[in-house]
Amino acid sequence: MFDGLKDKLGSFTSDVEEDVDDEAQEAAEAEAETESDDAAVESEPEESAASTDDADLDGAGDSPDAADEADDADDDRGLTEKAKILASGKSIIDEEDLQDHLDDLELALLSSDVEMGVAGEILSGVEENLVGETRRRLSSTGNLVRDALRESLYDVISVGQFDFEQRIRAADKPVVIIFTGVNGVGKTTTIAKLSERLEEQGLSTVLANGDTYRAGANEQLQKHADNLGQTLISHEQGSDPAAVVYDAVEYADANDTDVVLGDTAGRLHTSDDLMAQLEKIDRVIDPDMTIFVDEAVAGQDAVNRAREFDEAAEIDGAVLTKADADPQGGAAISIAHVTGKPILFLGTGQGYDDLERFDPEEVVDRLLDA
Ligand SMILES: Nc1nc2c(ncn2[C@@H]2O[C@H](COP(=O)(O)OP(=O)(O)O)[C@@H](O)[C@H]2O)c(=O)[nH]1
Ligand SMILES: [Mg+2]
């Protein structure tokens, strides 16, 4: 999962580390050299002559002019300054050094389908964390860079997080949850997985097939219900989805069922028809939560759809399916920041158990741990 992005983040960290350590090394060497040069001038004139020979090899000529000498002195001062800063435990990562690496990081994020604004947010977070940062004595440059990335990634992906099960437990029953999203992304499968998960946690569920549009939708969800020993409420194809969910709520009321999981038809997010349907469900049922489902592998498209669905019928959170097949991770990183609503679960396969709670800390660890 997200292996491609993980590699790219790893390269960023090691590239910055290499650069900064090289510079630190150079600064330290230059410092040592300046000291030994000073000593040489005082006690060993032949050494000075040898240095001039070296300069010849560089094509500097027999008698470098005064301006060059002044430049050299300036360079030495700069390096000495850096060596001193390094010795004092202060940062030697300045904005200039970092800029090239940040450009590389931006490309890496964009090529992993991270949304542009989110990539910008991550970059400025990393920059803010690194520039002028006091270099902690016990922390290697690599850790420093990784920490900056960690904090910055965490900030964008943890937006709006809440405890899904806790919210269900705290709410009046039955809790009605409607699932939206385009066709084929995994809504029906996710409902089955969540039913299994909630039952395991002692929360009873009833399934409602609000996808009255697609032929075979009732049979598909019935099969899951049978496998899981759950009840499905359905009407015939073409009937009103809001009426199906309404019936499921009545069933839940009558049977002390905790949660109604309502499927919907996945049509184009631009379809007025679907949006009108969602609106009607919203009006008639007033669900407790609307969960947007999309597939991680859709990358940037999933991010755009999340935004559009949220605008059409406000979502409370998202489930990102097929994370098992996604090396990019762009949608996983972007959706919460773009919509302001959290990713609650990751689908990680086709089995009923292949559903992971989306834990921002864990996801960031997974992305950054070598
Ligand atoms: N690899 C993988 N496949 C999934 C996942 N979730 C759903 N699928 C598959 O995606 C396909 C479409 O799923 P479905 O639930 O019918 O999508 P819907 O049209 O949105 O209801 C099915 O073949 C599922 O088995 C997942 O997390 N990982
Ligand atoms: Mg479906």
mmCIF file of C-alpha atoms in Angstrom, residues 3 5 17 29 37 39 55 68 91-92 108 114 123 148 153 193 210 235 242 263-264 276 284 311 314 339 357 363:
data_model
loop_
_atom_site.group_PDB
_atom_site.id
_atom_site.type_symbol
_atom_site.label_atom_id
_atom_site.label_comp_id
_atom_site.label_asym_id
_atom_site.label_seq_id
_atom_site.Cartn_x
_atom_site.Cartn_y
_atom_site.Cartn_z
ATOM 1 C CA ASP A 3 4.774 1.977 -1.706
ATOM 2 C CA LEU A 5 4.910 7.411 -2.480
ATOM 3 C CA GLU A 17 20.349 14.471 4.689
ATOM 4 C CA GLU A 29 37.087 20.496 6.923
ATOM 5 C CA ASP A 37 46.893 27.252 7.046
ATOM 6 C CA ALA A 39 49.751 27.540 11.497
ATOM 7 C CA ALA A 55 46.347 26.813 -7.342
ATOM 8 C CA ASP A 68 40.231 36.536 -5.878
ATOM 9 C CA SER A 91 20.560 24.443 12.122
ATOM 10 C CA ILE A 92 22.617 24.596 8.993
ATOM 11 C CA ALA A 108 6.999 13.597 -6.170
ATOM 12 C CA VAL A 114 -1.618 14.469 -4.204
ATOM 13 C CA LEU A 123 5.682 21.796 1.388
ATOM 14 C CA ALA A 148 9.263 17.754 9.605
ATOM 15 C CA LEU A 153 1.686 15.065 6.515
ATOM 16 C CA LYS A 193 -17.620 -5.079 5.649
ATOM 17 C CA GLY A 210 -31.226 2.101 -1.916
ATOM 18 C CA HIS A 235 -37.857 -3.021 -2.941
ATOM 19 C CA ALA A 242 -35.919 6.932 0.058
ATOM 20 C CA ASP A 263 -26.697 1.646 -0.096
ATOM 21 C CA THR A 264 -27.360 4.031 -2.993
ATOM 22 C CA ALA A 276 -31.981 14.799 -6.556
ATOM 23 C CA VAL A 284 -37.230 12.240 4.034
ATOM 24 C CA GLU A 311 -20.869 20.156 -2.195
ATOM 25 C CA GLU A 314 -22.746 17.238 2.640
ATOM 26 C CA THR A 339 -13.253 18.352 1.979
ATOM 27 C CA ARG A 357 -9.784 2.114 10.576
ATOM 28 C CA VAL A 363 -0.642 5.980 7.902
#
